[in-house]
Coordinates of C-alpha atoms and ligand atoms in Angstrom, one line a residue:
Chain A
M126 CA -24.9 28.1 19.9
I127 CA -26.0 24.5 18.9
K128 CA -25.1 21.4 21.1
I129 CA -23.3 18.1 19.6
T130 CA -22.4 15.0 21.5
F131 CA -19.6 13.1 20.0
V132 CA -19.4 9.4 21.1
A133 CA -16.0 7.9 20.8
S134 CA -15.6 4.3 19.8
D135 CA -14.7 3.5 23.5
G136 CA -18.1 5.0 24.3
E137 CA -16.9 8.2 25.8
R138 CA -19.2 11.0 25.6
R139 CA -18.2 14.8 24.7
E140 CA -20.5 17.5 24.3
V141 CA -19.6 20.6 22.7
E142 CA -21.2 23.8 21.5
I143 CA -20.6 25.5 17.9
E144 CA -22.4 28.0 16.1
E145 CA -25.1 27.9 13.5
G146 CA -23.4 27.9 9.8
E147 CA -20.3 25.9 11.0
T148 CA -20.2 22.1 10.4
A149 CA -20.1 19.0 12.6
R150 CA -16.4 19.0 11.6
E151 CA -15.5 22.2 12.9
A152 CA -17.2 21.3 16.1
A153 CA -15.1 18.6 16.5
L154 CA -11.7 20.5 15.6
Y155 CA -12.4 23.6 17.5
N156 CA -13.1 21.8 20.7
D157 CA -10.3 19.2 20.4
V158 CA -12.5 16.4 20.2
P159 CA -10.5 13.2 19.0
G160 CA -11.4 11.1 16.3
I161 CA -11.8 13.6 13.5
D162 CA -9.2 14.6 11.4
G163 CA -10.6 16.4 8.7
D164 CA -7.2 16.6 6.4
C165 CA -8.5 18.3 3.4
G166 CA -10.0 21.4 5.3
G167 CA -13.4 20.6 5.1
V168 CA -14.3 20.4 1.5
C169 CA -15.1 16.7 0.9
A170 CA -11.7 15.6 -0.4
C171 CA -10.4 13.3 1.9
A172 CA -13.2 11.2 4.1
T173 CA -11.2 11.6 7.3
C174 CA -14.1 13.2 8.9
H175 CA -16.3 10.3 8.9
V176 CA -19.1 9.9 11.5
H177 CA -21.7 7.3 12.2
V178 CA -25.0 9.5 12.7
D179 CA -27.2 8.3 15.6
P180 CA -30.0 6.5 14.0
E181 CA -32.7 8.8 15.9
W182 CA -31.2 11.6 14.1
I183 CA -30.4 10.1 10.6
D184 CA -33.5 11.5 9.1
K185 CA -33.0 15.0 10.4
V186 CA -29.5 15.3 9.3
G187 CA -30.4 13.5 6.1
R188 CA -28.9 10.5 4.6
L189 CA -26.0 9.9 2.3
M190 CA -26.8 11.0 -1.5
H191 CA -25.8 8.2 -3.4
D192 CA -24.3 10.1 -6.3
G193 CA -22.0 12.6 -5.4
M194 CA -18.5 13.2 -4.1
E195 CA -19.1 12.7 -0.5
A196 CA -20.6 8.7 -1.5
D197 CA -17.5 8.6 -3.8
L198 CA -15.1 8.9 -1.0
L199 CA -17.1 7.2 1.8
Q200 CA -17.2 3.7 -0.2
F201 CA -13.4 3.5 0.4
A202 CA -13.5 4.3 4.4
E203 CA -13.3 1.5 6.9
G204 CA -16.8 0.3 8.5
T205 CA -19.2 2.6 7.0
T206 CA -22.9 1.7 7.5
E207 CA -26.2 3.2 6.2
Y208 CA -25.8 6.0 9.0
S209 CA -22.3 7.0 7.7
R210 CA -21.7 10.8 6.6
L211 CA -18.8 13.2 6.5
A212 CA -18.9 15.9 9.1
C213 CA -17.8 18.3 6.8
Q214 CA -20.8 18.0 4.9
I215 CA -23.0 18.4 8.2
P216 CA -24.0 22.4 8.4
M217 CA -25.0 23.0 11.9
K218 CA -28.8 24.4 12.1
P219 CA -31.3 24.9 15.3
M220 CA -33.2 21.8 14.1
L221 CA -30.1 19.7 14.8
D222 CA -29.6 20.8 18.3
G223 CA -28.5 17.9 20.6
L224 CA -27.3 15.9 17.6
V225 CA -25.1 12.9 18.6
L226 CA -22.8 11.6 16.4
H227 CA -20.6 8.3 16.7
L228 CA -16.8 8.2 15.8
P229 CA -15.1 5.4 14.2
E230 CA -12.4 3.7 15.8
Q231 CA -9.8 5.7 13.4
Q232 CA -10.0 8.0 10.3
Y233 CA -8.1 6.9 7.5
Chain B
M173 CA 14.4 27.5 -0.6
D174 CA 14.7 23.9 0.3
S175 CA 18.7 23.7 -0.2
Q176 CA 21.5 25.6 -1.5
I177 CA 21.3 26.2 -5.2
A178 CA 23.9 25.3 -7.1
E179 CA 24.2 28.0 -9.3
P180 CA 24.2 31.6 -7.4
D181 CA 22.6 33.6 -10.0
A182 CA 20.0 31.3 -10.7
A183 CA 17.1 33.6 -9.2
A184 CA 17.9 36.5 -11.5
R185 CA 18.3 34.3 -14.6
I186 CA 15.0 32.6 -13.8
A187 CA 13.3 35.7 -13.3
S188 CA 14.2 37.1 -17.0
I189 CA 12.8 34.0 -18.7
P190 CA 9.5 34.9 -20.6
I191 CA 6.6 33.4 -18.8
E192 CA 5.4 31.7 -21.9
E193 CA 8.7 29.9 -22.4
I194 CA 8.9 28.6 -19.0
D195 CA 9.0 24.4 -19.0
V196 CA 9.1 23.0 -15.6
A197 CA 8.6 19.4 -17.1
R198 CA 12.7 19.5 -17.3
P199 CA 14.2 16.7 -15.0
S200 CA 17.4 18.7 -14.5
L201 CA 15.6 21.7 -12.8
F202 CA 14.5 19.0 -10.0
Q203 CA 18.2 17.4 -9.8
N204 CA 19.6 20.9 -9.3
D205 CA 16.7 21.8 -7.3
T206 CA 16.0 25.2 -9.0
I207 CA 12.3 24.2 -9.7
G208 CA 11.2 25.9 -6.7
L209 CA 12.1 29.4 -8.5
F210 CA 10.3 28.2 -11.3
F211 CA 7.1 27.3 -9.3
D212 CA 7.6 30.9 -7.5
R213 CA 7.1 32.6 -10.5
L214 CA 4.2 30.8 -11.9
R215 CA 2.0 31.2 -8.8
A216 CA 2.8 34.9 -8.5
E217 CA 2.3 35.8 -12.5
E218 CA 0.2 32.9 -14.3
P219 CA -0.9 30.0 -11.6
V220 CA -2.4 28.0 -14.5
H221 CA 0.0 27.9 -17.2
Y222 CA 0.4 26.3 -20.7
C223 CA 3.7 25.0 -21.9
R224 CA 3.4 24.8 -25.9
E225 CA 6.5 22.8 -26.3
S226 CA 8.4 20.3 -24.1
Y227 CA 10.1 16.7 -24.3
V228 CA 6.6 15.4 -23.0
G229 CA 4.7 17.7 -25.5
P230 CA 2.3 20.3 -24.3
Y231 CA 0.7 20.5 -20.9
W232 CA -1.1 22.7 -18.5
S233 CA 0.7 23.3 -15.1
I234 CA -1.9 23.9 -12.3
T235 CA 0.3 25.3 -9.3
K236 CA -2.0 26.8 -6.7
F237 CA -3.2 24.7 -3.5
D238 CA -7.0 25.3 -4.3
D239 CA -6.9 25.0 -7.9
I240 CA -5.1 21.8 -7.6
M241 CA -7.6 20.4 -4.9
S242 CA -10.3 21.4 -7.6
V243 CA -8.9 19.2 -10.6
D244 CA -7.9 16.1 -8.0
T245 CA -11.6 16.2 -6.8
N246 CA -12.9 16.4 -10.2
H247 CA -12.7 13.0 -11.4
K248 CA -15.8 13.0 -14.0
V249 CA -13.8 15.6 -16.0
F250 CA -9.9 14.8 -15.3
S251 CA -9.1 11.5 -16.0
S252 CA -6.7 9.1 -14.9
E253 CA -6.8 6.4 -17.6
A254 CA -3.8 4.6 -18.6
K255 CA -4.8 4.4 -22.3
L256 CA -5.2 8.3 -22.3
G257 CA -2.0 8.9 -20.9
G258 CA -2.1 7.8 -17.2
I259 CA -1.2 9.8 -14.3
A260 CA 2.4 11.0 -14.9
I261 CA 3.5 14.1 -16.9
Q262 CA 5.1 11.6 -19.2
D263 CA 2.6 9.3 -21.1
M264 CA 2.3 5.6 -20.0
H265 CA 3.8 4.1 -23.1
S266 CA 2.3 1.0 -24.5
V267 CA 5.2 -0.5 -25.9
E268 CA 5.3 -4.1 -28.0
G269 CA 6.5 -6.4 -25.8
A270 CA 6.2 -4.9 -22.4
L271 CA 4.2 -6.4 -19.8
E272 CA 1.7 -3.9 -18.7
L273 CA 0.4 -4.1 -15.1
E274 CA -3.1 -3.0 -14.6
M275 CA -3.2 -0.7 -11.5
F276 CA -6.2 1.1 -10.2
I277 CA -4.4 4.3 -9.8
A278 CA -4.3 4.7 -13.3
M279 CA -8.1 3.6 -14.0
D280 CA -11.3 5.6 -13.7
P281 CA -14.5 4.7 -11.8
P282 CA -16.1 2.1 -12.0
K283 CA -13.1 -0.3 -12.1
H284 CA -11.0 1.8 -10.0
D285 CA -13.4 1.7 -7.2
Q286 CA -13.8 -2.1 -7.3
Q287 CA -10.6 -2.9 -7.1
R288 CA -9.6 -0.2 -4.5
K289 CA -12.4 -1.6 -2.4
A290 CA -11.0 -4.9 -2.5
V291 CA -7.5 -4.0 -1.2
T292 CA -8.3 -0.8 0.9
P293 CA -8.9 -3.1 4.1
A294 CA -5.4 -4.7 4.0
V295 CA -3.8 -1.3 4.5
A296 CA -6.5 -0.1 7.2
P297 CA -4.9 1.4 10.3
S298 CA -6.4 -1.0 12.8
N299 CA -4.8 -3.8 10.8
L300 CA -1.6 -2.0 10.6
Q301 CA -1.1 -1.2 14.2
L302 CA -0.5 -5.4 14.8
L303 CA 2.5 -4.8 12.8
E304 CA 3.8 -1.9 14.7
P305 CA 5.8 -3.9 17.1
I306 CA 7.7 -5.8 14.5
I307 CA 8.4 -2.8 12.2
R308 CA 9.9 -1.2 15.5
K309 CA 12.0 -4.1 16.6
R310 CA 13.7 -4.4 13.0
A311 CA 14.2 -0.6 12.4
G312 CA 15.9 -0.5 15.9
E313 CA 18.0 -3.5 14.6
I314 CA 19.0 -1.7 11.6
L315 CA 19.8 1.9 13.5
D316 CA 21.9 -0.3 16.1
E317 CA 24.3 -1.6 13.5
L318 CA 25.2 2.2 11.9
P319 CA 28.9 3.8 12.8
I320 CA 29.0 6.5 15.0
G321 CA 31.1 9.5 14.5
E322 CA 31.8 8.3 10.9
D323 CA 30.8 9.7 7.6
F324 CA 28.2 7.4 5.4
D325 CA 25.5 7.7 3.0
W326 CA 22.2 7.9 4.8
V327 CA 20.2 6.9 1.6
D328 CA 22.0 3.3 0.9
K329 CA 22.6 2.5 4.7
V330 CA 19.2 3.6 6.2
A331 CA 16.8 5.0 3.8
I332 CA 16.9 2.0 1.4
E333 CA 17.5 -0.5 4.2
L334 CA 14.3 0.8 6.3
T335 CA 11.9 0.9 3.6
T336 CA 12.9 -2.4 2.1
M337 CA 12.5 -4.0 5.7
T338 CA 9.0 -2.3 6.3
L339 CA 7.9 -3.5 2.7
A340 CA 9.4 -7.3 3.7
T341 CA 7.4 -6.8 7.0
L342 CA 4.0 -6.0 5.4
F343 CA 4.1 -8.6 3.0
D344 CA 5.9 -11.3 5.5
F345 CA 8.4 -11.9 2.7
P346 CA 11.2 -14.3 2.9
W347 CA 13.5 -12.0 5.0
E348 CA 16.9 -13.1 3.2
E349 CA 15.6 -12.3 -0.4
R350 CA 14.0 -8.9 0.6
R351 CA 16.1 -6.8 -1.8
K352 CA 14.0 -8.8 -4.6
L353 CA 11.1 -6.4 -3.5
T354 CA 13.1 -3.3 -3.9
R355 CA 14.3 -4.5 -7.4
W356 CA 11.0 -5.4 -8.6
S357 CA 9.5 -2.1 -7.5
D358 CA 12.3 -0.4 -9.7
V359 CA 11.6 -2.6 -12.6
A360 CA 8.0 -2.3 -12.6
T361 CA 8.3 1.7 -13.1
A362 CA 11.3 1.3 -15.0
A363 CA 11.8 2.2 -19.1
P364 CA 15.4 1.0 -20.6
E365 CA 16.4 4.6 -21.0
T366 CA 16.6 4.9 -17.1
G367 CA 19.3 2.2 -17.3
I368 CA 17.6 -0.1 -14.6
V369 CA 16.7 -2.6 -17.3
E370 CA 18.4 -3.3 -20.5
S371 CA 15.3 -3.8 -22.5
Y372 CA 11.3 -4.2 -22.3
E373 CA 12.3 -8.1 -23.2
A374 CA 14.4 -8.0 -19.9
R375 CA 11.8 -6.2 -18.0
R376 CA 9.3 -8.6 -19.1
E377 CA 11.2 -11.6 -18.0
E378 CA 11.9 -10.3 -14.2
L379 CA 8.3 -9.4 -13.9
I380 CA 7.3 -12.4 -15.1
G381 CA 9.9 -14.1 -12.3
C382 CA 8.1 -11.7 -9.5
A383 CA 4.8 -12.9 -10.5
M384 CA 5.9 -16.5 -10.4
Y385 CA 7.3 -15.8 -6.9
F386 CA 4.3 -14.0 -5.5
K387 CA 2.2 -17.0 -6.8
T388 CA 4.0 -19.4 -4.6
L389 CA 3.5 -17.0 -1.7
W390 CA 0.1 -16.8 -2.3
D391 CA -0.7 -20.5 -2.8
E392 CA 1.2 -20.9 0.5
R393 CA -1.0 -18.3 2.4
I394 CA -3.9 -19.6 1.1
N395 CA -3.7 -22.9 2.3
E396 CA -2.4 -21.4 6.1
E397 CA -4.1 -19.9 8.9
P398 CA -5.0 -16.2 8.0
K399 CA -2.1 -14.0 9.4
N400 CA -1.5 -10.2 9.5
D401 CA 0.4 -9.7 6.1
L402 CA -0.9 -8.2 3.1
I403 CA -0.8 -11.2 1.0
S404 CA -2.2 -13.4 3.7
M405 CA -4.9 -10.8 4.0
M406 CA -5.8 -10.6 0.2
A407 CA -5.6 -14.4 -0.1
H408 CA -8.3 -15.0 2.5
S409 CA -10.6 -11.8 2.2
P410 CA -13.9 -12.5 0.4
A411 CA -13.1 -9.4 -1.7
T412 CA -9.8 -10.3 -3.0
R413 CA -9.0 -14.2 -2.8
D414 CA -10.9 -14.7 -6.3
M415 CA -9.2 -11.9 -8.3
P416 CA -8.1 -13.4 -11.6
F417 CA -4.0 -13.4 -10.9
L418 CA -2.6 -10.6 -12.9
E419 CA -5.1 -8.0 -11.4
F420 CA -4.1 -9.1 -7.9
L421 CA -0.3 -9.1 -9.2
G422 CA -0.9 -5.6 -10.3
N423 CA -2.6 -4.4 -7.0
L424 CA 0.3 -6.1 -5.3
M425 CA 2.7 -4.2 -7.3
L426 CA 0.6 -1.0 -6.8
L427 CA 1.2 -1.5 -3.2
I428 CA 5.0 -2.1 -3.4
V429 CA 5.9 0.6 -5.6
G430 CA 3.5 3.2 -4.0
G431 CA 5.3 2.6 -0.7
N432 CA 9.0 2.4 -2.2
D433 CA 10.6 5.5 -3.5
T434 CA 7.9 7.6 -1.5
T435 CA 8.8 6.5 2.0
R436 CA 12.6 6.2 1.1
N437 CA 12.8 10.0 0.4
S438 CA 10.8 11.2 3.1
I439 CA 13.1 9.3 5.2
S440 CA 16.2 11.2 3.8
G441 CA 14.0 14.3 3.4
G442 CA 13.3 14.7 7.0
V443 CA 17.3 14.2 7.8
L444 CA 17.9 16.9 5.6
A445 CA 15.1 19.6 6.5
L446 CA 15.9 19.5 10.2
N447 CA 19.6 19.8 9.2
Q448 CA 18.4 23.2 7.5
S449 CA 16.1 24.2 9.9
P450 CA 18.5 24.1 13.5
D451 CA 15.6 25.7 15.5
E452 CA 13.3 22.9 14.3
Y453 CA 15.8 20.0 15.3
A454 CA 16.2 22.1 18.6
K455 CA 12.6 21.7 19.2
L456 CA 12.5 17.9 18.2
D457 CA 15.2 17.2 20.7
A458 CA 13.7 19.1 23.4
D459 CA 10.0 17.5 22.8
P460 CA 10.0 14.1 20.9
S461 CA 6.3 13.8 21.2
L462 CA 6.4 16.4 18.1
I463 CA 7.0 13.5 16.1
S464 CA 3.6 12.7 15.0
K465 CA 3.2 16.3 13.8
M466 CA 6.4 16.5 12.4
V467 CA 6.1 13.5 10.2
P468 CA 3.4 14.9 8.0
E469 CA 5.3 18.2 7.9
I470 CA 8.1 16.0 6.4
I471 CA 5.8 14.5 3.9
R472 CA 4.8 18.2 2.7
W473 CA 8.0 19.3 2.8
Q474 CA 9.4 16.7 0.6
T475 CA 6.5 16.2 -1.4
P476 CA 7.9 12.5 -2.6
L477 CA 5.6 12.8 -6.0
T478 CA 5.6 16.1 -7.4
H479 CA 2.8 15.6 -9.3
M480 CA -0.1 13.7 -10.7
R481 CA -1.4 14.1 -14.3
R482 CA -4.7 14.0 -15.7
T483 CA -6.2 14.2 -18.8
A484 CA -9.5 16.6 -19.7
L485 CA -12.4 14.8 -20.9
E486 CA -14.2 17.9 -21.7
D487 CA -13.6 21.5 -22.0
W488 CA -13.1 23.0 -18.7
E489 CA -12.2 26.6 -17.4
I490 CA -9.5 27.0 -14.3
G491 CA -8.5 30.1 -13.1
G492 CA -9.7 31.9 -16.1
K493 CA -7.7 29.5 -18.5
Q494 CA -9.8 27.5 -21.1
I495 CA -8.7 24.0 -21.0
K496 CA -9.7 21.7 -23.9
K497 CA -11.0 18.2 -24.0
G498 CA -8.1 15.9 -24.3
D499 CA -5.2 18.3 -22.8
K500 CA -2.7 16.9 -20.4
V501 CA -3.3 18.7 -17.2
V502 CA -0.6 18.4 -14.8
M503 CA -1.1 19.1 -10.8
W504 CA 2.3 20.3 -9.1
Y505 CA 1.8 19.1 -5.6
L506 CA 5.5 20.4 -5.1
S507 CA 4.4 24.0 -5.9
G508 CA 0.9 23.6 -4.1
N509 CA 2.6 22.8 -0.9
R510 CA 4.7 26.0 -1.3
D511 CA 1.2 28.3 -1.6
E512 CA 1.2 30.7 1.0
S513 CA -2.6 31.5 0.3
A514 CA -3.2 27.9 1.7
I515 CA -0.3 27.0 3.9
E516 CA 1.2 29.8 6.3
R517 CA 4.7 30.4 6.3
A518 CA 4.6 27.5 3.5
D519 CA 8.4 28.3 2.7
Q520 CA 9.5 27.2 6.0
F521 CA 9.7 23.6 7.8
I522 CA 8.0 23.9 10.9
I523 CA 7.7 20.8 12.9
D524 CA 4.6 21.8 15.2
R525 CA 2.3 23.2 12.7
K526 CA -1.5 23.4 13.9
N527 CA -2.9 21.5 10.9
P528 CA 0.1 19.9 9.5
R529 CA -2.2 17.2 7.3
H530 CA -3.3 20.0 5.2
H531 CA -1.0 19.2 2.5
L532 CA -1.1 17.7 -1.1
S533 CA 1.4 15.1 -0.8
F534 CA -1.2 12.5 -0.8
G535 CA -3.3 13.9 -3.6
Y536 CA -7.1 14.4 -2.6
G537 CA -10.4 12.8 -4.1
I538 CA -11.1 9.4 -4.9
H539 CA -7.3 8.4 -5.6
R540 CA -6.0 10.1 -2.5
C541 CA -3.2 7.6 -1.5
M542 CA -4.5 4.4 0.1
G543 CA -1.2 4.1 2.1
N544 CA -1.2 7.6 3.7
R545 CA -1.8 6.4 7.5
L546 CA 0.5 3.5 6.6
A547 CA 3.5 5.8 5.4
E548 CA 3.0 8.0 8.6
L549 CA 3.2 5.0 10.8
Q550 CA 6.3 3.7 9.4
L551 CA 8.0 7.4 9.6
R552 CA 6.6 7.9 12.9
I553 CA 8.4 4.3 14.3
I554 CA 11.5 5.2 12.6
W555 CA 11.9 8.6 13.9
E556 CA 11.1 7.5 17.6
E557 CA 13.8 5.1 17.3
I558 CA 16.3 7.6 15.6
H559 CA 15.6 10.0 18.5
K560 CA 16.1 7.1 21.1
R561 CA 19.7 6.4 19.8
F562 CA 21.0 9.6 18.0
S563 CA 21.1 13.1 19.4
R564 CA 22.1 14.3 16.0
V565 CA 22.1 12.9 12.4
E566 CA 24.3 15.6 11.3
V567 CA 24.4 16.2 7.4
T568 CA 28.0 16.5 6.5
G569 CA 28.1 17.2 2.8
E570 CA 26.0 18.3 -0.2
P571 CA 22.8 15.8 -1.0
E572 CA 22.3 14.7 -4.6
R573 CA 19.3 14.6 -5.8
L574 CA 17.3 12.1 -8.5
F575 CA 16.8 13.1 -12.3
S576 CA 13.6 13.0 -12.6
N577 CA 10.1 15.2 -12.7
L578 CA 8.0 13.0 -10.8
V579 CA 9.8 11.3 -7.8
R580 CA 11.2 13.8 -5.8
G581 CA 14.4 11.9 -4.5
I582 CA 17.8 12.1 -2.7
T583 CA 20.2 9.7 -4.2
R584 CA 23.0 10.4 -1.5
L585 CA 23.1 12.0 1.7
P586 CA 26.6 12.0 3.7
V587 CA 25.8 12.0 7.5
R588 CA 27.6 11.4 10.4
L589 CA 25.7 10.2 13.8
R590 CA 26.2 11.3 17.3
A591 CA 25.0 9.0 20.0
R592 CA 22.7 10.0 22.5
Ligands
HEM894 C1 5.2 9.5 2.2 C2 4.8 8.5 1.4 C3 3.8 8.5 0.1 C4 3.2 9.5 -0.8 C5 3.8 10.9 -0.6 C6 2.5 9.1 -1.5 C7 1.5 9.5 -2.6 C8 0.5 9.3 -3.4 C9 -0.3 10.0 -4.4 C10 0.0 11.3 -4.9 C11 -0.9 9.3 -4.8 C12 -2.1 9.8 -6.2 C13 -3.0 10.7 -5.4 C14 -4.1 11.4 -6.5 O1 -3.9 10.9 -7.7 O2 -4.8 11.9 -6.0 C15 -1.3 8.0 -4.4 C16 -1.9 7.1 -4.7 C17 -1.9 5.5 -3.8 N1 -0.7 5.3 -2.9 FE1 0.6 6.5 -2.1 N2 2.1 7.8 -1.3 C18 2.9 7.2 0.0 C19 2.9 6.1 0.3 C20 2.1 5.0 0.0 C21 2.2 3.6 0.5 C22 3.0 3.2 2.0 C23 1.5 2.7 0.0 C24 1.3 1.5 0.2 C25 0.2 0.9 0.7 C26 0.7 3.6 -1.2 C27 -0.3 3.2 -1.9 C28 -1.0 3.8 -3.0 C29 -1.8 3.5 -3.7 C30 -2.6 1.9 -3.7 C31 -2.6 4.7 -4.4 C32 -3.6 4.4 -5.5 C33 -4.9 5.1 -4.9 C34 -6.0 5.3 -5.8 O3 -5.7 5.3 -7.0 O4 -7.2 5.3 -5.5 N3 1.2 5.1 -1.1 N4 0.1 8.0 -3.3
FES895 S1 -12.7 17.0 6.4 FE1 -11.7 16.1 4.7 S2 -13.8 15.0 4.0 FE2 -14.3 16.1 5.5

């Protein structure tokens, strides 16, 4: 199991565990962490699983690729930064154990 | 099925039509609500289906959830561009003398992206929350006026009234003149054949009137302190305030048109669905906190826009079928929303689904509905206010449906209210 901490927009922290190969979206949904909607089912088609990767982790997770569906969708999301990613596009692997993700106020 | 089928042996008749002759573009199939039987057949027998001849010309039908998703997210191959025909099964016509409003729903990147980015903040959920109390208060006032224990038409007295009210609130539109918004919305999408306008000339005149009206509002708002309405936000935001006026108007009309019929028909569709599924109505009655899950289920069930259309920019294979460059490709959301392979018990209206937002009614990809959270917000408020006042909105007669293959509309719905 791999640990992820979700930090809500009000600062509340929730640590959850997820199996290798699942994504950060699943980690939130399976554990009822509010703040990730994931309407499209995790296929990079809706941008309702927007997260800000903690700056300390961004290089391990990888930055947003500039050409591709994830960037095409994220350009319309609210409050994006250079740390923005879609949680359904972050597959969990051992090197990400302890990952910290910050949630926006609302998905949209 | 969604409702009683007017013709009792329709199922047998539809089952015997040769598959290659099926043409789901016919508006009458939506009006008599037999369309679901056609889609059931296509999903089972030929989920990617080519119709060679129809009143809108040849077209492909995409009927399964996953195939629709793959087209909707592939904007590099499947274009929304107005000049190629646009986003509906019937080509957008460039008619001499018609005033064409440019809307980013019918554009491809990069222009689509620039315009959408500029307008999006106006409907961001954090902004909309500020409008919630006033929408709630006004919804309450409309509902308080309704007769108890008497038959009346829900569409006219409630669905249209509530939708117009919310639009007027969003734009802080002069209250007494709010029906103008509904009228302009109808006019903007009308062709003379619909009877809404007499000619393209008449349509042009009305839209110019609309443009001048909004110009006045814009000038007013730009000189005032910023407020929470969408016009003020667009007039003050750095991304939109220097927009050429016609572009502003196109975007504004898109917000009005986008939120008009769709919301109206979701309000009526919800009442109808609850009446057709009494167990679900009982669940709602017992636990009104289900409203936030019921709202996306209503939107799936109603599927206010039956389809969006694309034009293929290159040859592409879907479901073993070869689509050719230039072909018209129709994503039937109404069919995908009944696809058992993607949605459990898809043919049932269930208000407490686990993943109620996993539906196609808002589309997916870069054109995914920009007003989706706004639409949900409006419907949630309306249902909360209905629930407070009435123990039942009882359907007392047959619904009448719109003659359209695009807007899945309910034009009349006789009801009677029981007070709580
Ligand atoms: C239940 C109500 C609604 C439904 C079912 C609905 C449905 C849709 C659909 C199917 C699309 C196209 C998706 C695609 O091509 O993939 C769309 C786009 C759009 N909708 Fe909605 N809509 C609703 C309410 C609203 C409201 C209230 C607004 C007002 C803000 C709105 C504004 C828009 C805009 C601006 C677009 C264009 C987005 C783009 O092209 O990037 N819609 N909607
Ligand atoms: S869940 Fe839809 S983009 Fe991630």
